[in-house]
């Protein structure tokens, strides 16, 4: 999000940064404040923008490299805006041998994006992970918190279609 641009919730970036400051103040001097503050930042902005990183570093008195290190270590955090739906393909061993790579290829083709990218309509972001703890259901993909089990490359279009439809219904209800 560039400076002055409105985010999807209607708050501008300045307003969000002010809210972030309040959150940081509420965590200040508490041990282990960095991760909960970053979680709040991710929820607030949908990602962790550079301005927020600078503010967190300054106000929590944590070195910039440490803040960056935590963000890049945990897949929950993102340095780039994500789509409405985060698709994560499990590339753990059980899923891999059941064809996870072919599912990933099908998703890339259907969405016309690569890993880490977001579709131009901001609907989907594509990512990968290692074992989501449901190997008996392999291969699996997750779309936000939804688990899709025994996925086949030929079934990818239908899964994506359900989320596109869901968005369309929500938009109709809002108008
Ligand atoms: S390897 Fe995919 S859930 Fe375990």
PDB file of C-alpha atoms and ligand atoms in Angstrom:
ATOM      1  CA  UNK A   1       0.000   0.000   0.000  1.00  0.00           C
ATOM      2  CA  UNK A   2       1.559   3.280  -1.000  1.00  0.00           C
ATOM      3  CA  UNK A   3       1.455   6.390   1.143  1.00  0.00           C
ATOM      4  CA  UNK A   4      -2.028   7.885   1.451  1.00  0.00           C
ATOM      5  CA  UNK A   5      -3.683   4.962  -0.297  1.00  0.00           C
ATOM      6  CA  UNK A   6      -6.869   3.592   1.205  1.00  0.00           C
ATOM      7  CA  UNK A   7      -6.817   0.043   2.451  1.00  0.00           C
ATOM      8  CA  UNK A   8      -9.731  -2.334   1.843  1.00  0.00           C
ATOM      9  CA  UNK A   9     -11.352  -1.579   5.208  1.00  0.00           C
ATOM     10  CA  UNK A  10     -11.601   2.125   4.437  1.00  0.00           C
ATOM     11  CA  UNK A  11      -8.908   3.263   6.864  1.00  0.00           C
ATOM     12  CA  UNK A  12      -6.015   5.138   5.326  1.00  0.00           C
ATOM     13  CA  UNK A  13      -2.473   4.143   6.105  1.00  0.00           C
ATOM     14  CA  UNK A  14      -1.974   7.025   8.545  1.00  0.00           C
ATOM     15  CA  UNK A  15      -5.008   5.923  10.527  1.00  0.00           C
ATOM     16  CA  UNK A  16      -3.754   2.364  10.642  1.00  0.00           C
ATOM     17  CA  UNK A  17      -0.314   3.471  11.805  1.00  0.00           C
ATOM     18  CA  UNK A  18      -1.939   5.476  14.602  1.00  0.00           C
ATOM     19  CA  UNK A  19      -3.860   2.384  15.665  1.00  0.00           C
ATOM     20  CA  UNK A  20      -0.658   0.389  15.535  1.00  0.00           C
ATOM     21  CA  UNK A  21       1.023   2.928  17.816  1.00  0.00           C
ATOM     22  CA  UNK A  22      -1.747   2.434  20.375  1.00  0.00           C
ATOM     23  CA  UNK A  23      -1.255  -1.337  20.170  1.00  0.00           C
ATOM     24  CA  UNK A  24       2.507  -1.019  20.604  1.00  0.00           C
ATOM     25  CA  UNK A  25       2.021   1.224  23.632  1.00  0.00           C
ATOM     26  CA  UNK A  26      -0.298  -1.374  25.189  1.00  0.00           C
ATOM     27  CA  UNK A  27       2.426  -4.021  24.801  1.00  0.00           C
ATOM     28  CA  UNK A  28       5.369  -1.828  25.757  1.00  0.00           C
ATOM     29  CA  UNK A  29       7.591  -3.144  28.551  1.00  0.00           C
ATOM     30  CA  UNK A  30       5.888  -6.540  28.396  1.00  0.00           C
ATOM     31  CA  UNK A  31       8.254  -9.460  27.765  1.00  0.00           C
ATOM     32  CA  UNK A  32       7.875 -11.119  24.362  1.00  0.00           C
ATOM     33  CA  UNK A  33       5.918  -8.195  22.917  1.00  0.00           C
ATOM     34  CA  UNK A  34       7.385  -8.438  19.423  1.00  0.00           C
ATOM     35  CA  UNK A  35       5.383 -11.413  18.098  1.00  0.00           C
ATOM     36  CA  UNK A  36       1.943 -10.284  19.369  1.00  0.00           C
ATOM     37  CA  UNK A  37       2.613  -6.783  18.014  1.00  0.00           C
ATOM     38  CA  UNK A  38       3.562  -8.248  14.623  1.00  0.00           C
ATOM     39  CA  UNK A  39       0.433 -10.439  14.667  1.00  0.00           C
ATOM     40  CA  UNK A  40      -1.671  -7.349  15.347  1.00  0.00           C
ATOM     41  CA  UNK A  41       0.116  -5.544  12.508  1.00  0.00           C
ATOM     42  CA  UNK A  42      -0.527  -8.407  10.075  1.00  0.00           C
ATOM     43  CA  UNK A  43      -4.233  -8.413  11.019  1.00  0.00           C
ATOM     44  CA  UNK A  44      -4.491  -4.633  10.781  1.00  0.00           C
ATOM     45  CA  UNK A  45      -2.801  -4.118   7.402  1.00  0.00           C
ATOM     46  CA  UNK A  46      -3.095  -7.584   5.883  1.00  0.00           C
ATOM     47  CA  UNK A  47       0.712  -7.627   5.776  1.00  0.00           C
ATOM     48  CA  UNK A  48       3.622  -5.953   7.581  1.00  0.00           C
ATOM     49  CA  UNK A  49       4.530  -2.743   5.750  1.00  0.00           C
ATOM     50  CA  UNK A  50       7.937  -1.114   6.001  1.00  0.00           C
ATOM     51  CA  UNK A  51       6.577   1.897   7.920  1.00  0.00           C
ATOM     52  CA  UNK A  52       5.182  -0.460  10.553  1.00  0.00           C
ATOM     53  CA  UNK A  53       8.503  -2.280  10.862  1.00  0.00           C
ATOM     54  CA  UNK A  54      10.305   1.000  11.515  1.00  0.00           C
ATOM     55  CA  UNK A  55       7.731   2.044  14.108  1.00  0.00           C
ATOM     56  CA  UNK A  56       7.804  -1.324  15.891  1.00  0.00           C
ATOM     57  CA  UNK A  57      11.595  -1.334  15.961  1.00  0.00           C
ATOM     58  CA  UNK A  58      11.727   2.193  17.341  1.00  0.00           C
ATOM     59  CA  UNK A  59       8.926   1.917  19.899  1.00  0.00           C
ATOM     60  CA  UNK A  60       9.792  -1.569  21.211  1.00  0.00           C
ATOM     61  CA  UNK A  61      13.490  -0.755  21.081  1.00  0.00           C
ATOM     62  CA  UNK A  62      14.202  -3.875  19.037  1.00  0.00           C
ATOM     63  CA  UNK A  63      16.882  -3.880  16.310  1.00  0.00           C
ATOM     64  CA  UNK A  64      15.529  -3.801  12.755  1.00  0.00           C
ATOM     65  CA  UNK A  65      17.280  -7.039  11.812  1.00  0.00           C
ATOM     66  CA  UNK A  66      15.523  -8.833  14.669  1.00  0.00           C
ATOM     67  CA  UNK A  67      12.077  -7.594  13.570  1.00  0.00           C
ATOM     68  CA  UNK A  68      12.841  -8.654   9.982  1.00  0.00           C
ATOM     69  CA  UNK A  69      14.144 -12.002  11.197  1.00  0.00           C
ATOM     70  CA  UNK A  70      10.895 -12.795  13.026  1.00  0.00           C
ATOM     71  CA  UNK A  71       8.754 -11.746  10.042  1.00  0.00           C
ATOM     72  CA  UNK A  72      10.663 -13.916   7.603  1.00  0.00           C
ATOM     73  CA  UNK A  73      10.819 -16.895   9.999  1.00  0.00           C
ATOM     74  CA  UNK A  74       7.060 -17.268  10.471  1.00  0.00           C
ATOM     75  CA  UNK A  75       4.950 -17.925   7.374  1.00  0.00           C
ATOM     76  CA  UNK A  76       1.997 -16.169   9.045  1.00  0.00           C
ATOM     77  CA  UNK A  77       3.700 -12.839   8.394  1.00  0.00           C
ATOM     78  CA  UNK A  78       4.013 -11.291   4.976  1.00  0.00           C
ATOM     79  CA  UNK A  79       6.042  -8.333   3.754  1.00  0.00           C
ATOM     80  CA  UNK A  80       3.743  -7.965   0.737  1.00  0.00           C
ATOM     81  CA  UNK A  81      -0.032  -7.450   0.595  1.00  0.00           C
ATOM     82  CA  UNK A  82      -1.846 -10.751   0.239  1.00  0.00           C
ATOM     83  CA  UNK A  83      -4.987 -11.668  -1.586  1.00  0.00           C
ATOM     84  CA  UNK A  84      -8.329 -12.303   0.117  1.00  0.00           C
ATOM     85  CA  UNK A  85      -7.594 -16.027   0.003  1.00  0.00           C
ATOM     86  CA  UNK A  86      -4.167 -17.423   0.857  1.00  0.00           C
ATOM     87  CA  UNK A  87      -3.703 -20.787  -0.852  1.00  0.00           C
ATOM     88  CA  UNK A  88      -1.002 -22.961   0.671  1.00  0.00           C
ATOM     89  CA  UNK A  89       0.034 -26.172  -1.024  1.00  0.00           C
ATOM     90  CA  UNK A  90       1.602 -28.762   1.268  1.00  0.00           C
ATOM     91  CA  UNK A  91       4.893 -29.977  -0.161  1.00  0.00           C
ATOM     92  CA  UNK A  92       5.673 -32.292   2.746  1.00  0.00           C
ATOM     93  CA  UNK A  93       6.736 -35.831   1.881  1.00  0.00           C
ATOM     94  CA  UNK A  94       3.309 -37.512   2.112  1.00  0.00           C
ATOM     95  CA  UNK A  95       1.648 -34.852  -0.029  1.00  0.00           C
ATOM     96  CA  UNK A  96       4.573 -34.693  -2.446  1.00  0.00           C
ATOM     97  CA  UNK A  97       4.457 -38.417  -3.236  1.00  0.00           C
ATOM     98  CA  UNK A  98       0.689 -38.112  -3.752  1.00  0.00           C
ATOM     99  CA  UNK A  99       1.152 -35.453  -6.420  1.00  0.00           C
ATOM    100  CA  UNK A 100       1.366 -32.104  -4.598  1.00  0.00           C
ATOM    101  CA  UNK A 101       3.718 -30.732  -7.234  1.00  0.00           C
ATOM    102  CA  UNK A 102       1.158 -31.382  -9.986  1.00  0.00           C
ATOM    103  CA  UNK A 103      -1.457 -29.574  -7.884  1.00  0.00           C
ATOM    104  CA  UNK A 104       0.915 -26.652  -7.518  1.00  0.00           C
ATOM    105  CA  UNK A 105       1.456 -26.577 -11.287  1.00  0.00           C
ATOM    106  CA  UNK A 106      -2.308 -26.641 -11.883  1.00  0.00           C
ATOM    107  CA  UNK A 107      -2.806 -23.747  -9.443  1.00  0.00           C
ATOM    108  CA  UNK A 108      -0.059 -21.709 -11.111  1.00  0.00           C
ATOM    109  CA  UNK A 109      -1.675 -22.263 -14.487  1.00  0.00           C
ATOM    110  CA  UNK A 110      -5.195 -21.510 -13.320  1.00  0.00           C
ATOM    111  CA  UNK A 111      -4.168 -18.375 -11.458  1.00  0.00           C
ATOM    112  CA  UNK A 112      -1.366 -17.260 -13.804  1.00  0.00           C
ATOM    113  CA  UNK A 113       0.907 -16.543 -10.841  1.00  0.00           C
ATOM    114  CA  UNK A 114       3.998 -18.042  -9.258  1.00  0.00           C
ATOM    115  CA  UNK A 115       4.644 -18.931  -5.612  1.00  0.00           C
ATOM    116  CA  UNK A 116       4.517 -15.823  -3.423  1.00  0.00           C
ATOM    117  CA  UNK A 117       2.495 -13.830  -5.950  1.00  0.00           C
ATOM    118  CA  UNK A 118      -1.046 -12.463  -5.810  1.00  0.00           C
ATOM    119  CA  UNK A 119      -3.588 -12.416  -8.624  1.00  0.00           C
ATOM    120  CA  UNK A 120      -4.290  -9.018 -10.153  1.00  0.00           C
ATOM    121  CA  UNK A 121      -7.834  -9.037  -8.748  1.00  0.00           C
ATOM    122  CA  UNK A 122      -6.274  -9.467  -5.257  1.00  0.00           C
ATOM    123  CA  UNK A 123      -8.356 -12.579  -4.693  1.00  0.00           C
ATOM    124  CA  UNK A 124      -5.683 -15.271  -4.364  1.00  0.00           C
ATOM    125  CA  UNK A 125      -2.117 -15.488  -3.098  1.00  0.00           C
ATOM    126  CA  UNK A 126      -0.194 -18.692  -3.758  1.00  0.00           C
ATOM    127  CA  UNK A 127       2.214 -20.151  -1.226  1.00  0.00           C
ATOM    128  CA  UNK A 128       3.642 -23.504  -0.180  1.00  0.00           C
ATOM    129  CA  UNK A 129       4.300 -25.155   3.185  1.00  0.00           C
ATOM    130  CA  UNK A 130       5.796 -28.277   4.728  1.00  0.00           C
ATOM    131  CA  UNK A 131       3.427 -30.798   6.341  1.00  0.00           C
ATOM    132  CA  UNK A 132       0.250 -29.310   7.745  1.00  0.00           C
ATOM    133  CA  UNK A 133      -0.184 -32.289  10.080  1.00  0.00           C
ATOM    134  CA  UNK A 134      -2.835 -34.118   8.070  1.00  0.00           C
ATOM    135  CA  UNK A 135      -0.702 -36.599   6.097  1.00  0.00           C
ATOM    136  CA  UNK A 136      -3.480 -39.212   6.066  1.00  0.00           C
ATOM    137  CA  UNK A 137      -5.503 -36.849   3.881  1.00  0.00           C
ATOM    138  CA  UNK A 138      -2.672 -36.182   1.410  1.00  0.00           C
ATOM    139  CA  UNK A 139      -2.396 -34.399  -0.837  1.00  0.00           C
ATOM    140  CA  UNK A 140      -3.894 -31.361   0.836  1.00  0.00           C
ATOM    141  CA  UNK A 141      -4.067 -27.659   0.227  1.00  0.00           C
ATOM    142  CA  UNK A 142      -5.287 -24.959   2.582  1.00  0.00           C
ATOM    143  CA  UNK A 143      -7.265 -21.918   1.542  1.00  0.00           C
ATOM    144  CA  UNK A 144      -7.134 -19.570   4.525  1.00  0.00           C
ATOM    145  CA  UNK A 145      -8.325 -21.913   7.305  1.00  0.00           C
ATOM    146  CA  UNK A 146     -10.130 -24.403   5.032  1.00  0.00           C
ATOM    147  CA  UNK A 147      -8.456 -27.759   4.483  1.00  0.00           C
ATOM    148  CA  UNK A 148      -8.996 -29.445   1.100  1.00  0.00           C
ATOM    149  CA  UNK A 149      -8.076 -33.118   1.192  1.00  0.00           C
ATOM    150  CA  UNK A 150      -7.227 -35.713  -1.474  1.00  0.00           C
ATOM    151  CA  UNK A 151      -6.929 -32.888  -4.009  1.00  0.00           C
ATOM    152  CA  UNK A 152      -6.386 -33.768  -7.658  1.00  0.00           C
ATOM    153  CA  UNK A 153      -4.954 -31.377 -10.255  1.00  0.00           C
ATOM    154  CA  UNK A 154      -8.222 -31.756 -12.180  1.00  0.00           C
ATOM    155  CA  UNK A 155     -10.138 -30.593  -9.075  1.00  0.00           C
ATOM    156  CA  UNK A 156      -8.266 -27.324  -8.656  1.00  0.00           C
ATOM    157  CA  UNK A 157     -10.547 -25.353 -10.967  1.00  0.00           C
ATOM    158  CA  UNK A 158     -13.618 -26.356  -8.962  1.00  0.00           C
ATOM    159  CA  UNK A 159     -12.002 -25.381  -5.653  1.00  0.00           C
ATOM    160  CA  UNK A 160     -11.011 -21.961  -7.000  1.00  0.00           C
ATOM    161  CA  UNK A 161     -14.465 -21.522  -8.519  1.00  0.00           C
ATOM    162  CA  UNK A 162     -16.109 -21.994  -5.122  1.00  0.00           C
ATOM    163  CA  UNK A 163     -14.092 -19.110  -3.651  1.00  0.00           C
ATOM    164  CA  UNK A 164     -14.729 -16.882  -6.669  1.00  0.00           C
ATOM    165  CA  UNK A 165     -18.439 -17.610  -6.309  1.00  0.00           C
ATOM    166  CA  UNK A 166     -18.316 -16.939  -2.577  1.00  0.00           C
ATOM    167  CA  UNK A 167     -16.810 -13.533  -3.260  1.00  0.00           C
ATOM    168  CA  UNK A 168     -19.421 -12.764  -5.893  1.00  0.00           C
ATOM    169  CA  UNK A 169     -22.274 -13.683  -3.476  1.00  0.00           C
ATOM    170  CA  UNK A 170     -20.753 -11.492  -0.766  1.00  0.00           C
ATOM    171  CA  UNK A 171     -20.505  -8.572  -3.188  1.00  0.00           C
ATOM    172  CA  UNK A 172     -24.163  -9.026  -4.193  1.00  0.00           C
ATOM    173  CA  UNK A 173     -25.215  -9.023  -0.543  1.00  0.00           C
ATOM    174  CA  UNK A 174     -23.255  -5.842   0.098  1.00  0.00           C
ATOM    175  CA  UNK A 175     -24.992  -3.971  -2.765  1.00  0.00           C
TER     176      UNK A 175
HETATM  177  S1  LIG B   1       2.943 -33.996   4.225  1.00  0.00           S
HETATM  178 FE1  LIG B   1       1.218 -32.840   3.715  1.00  0.00          FE
HETATM  179  S2  LIG B   1       0.056 -32.868   5.525  1.00  0.00           S
HETATM  180 FE2  LIG B   1       1.822 -33.960   6.054  1.00  0.00          FE
END
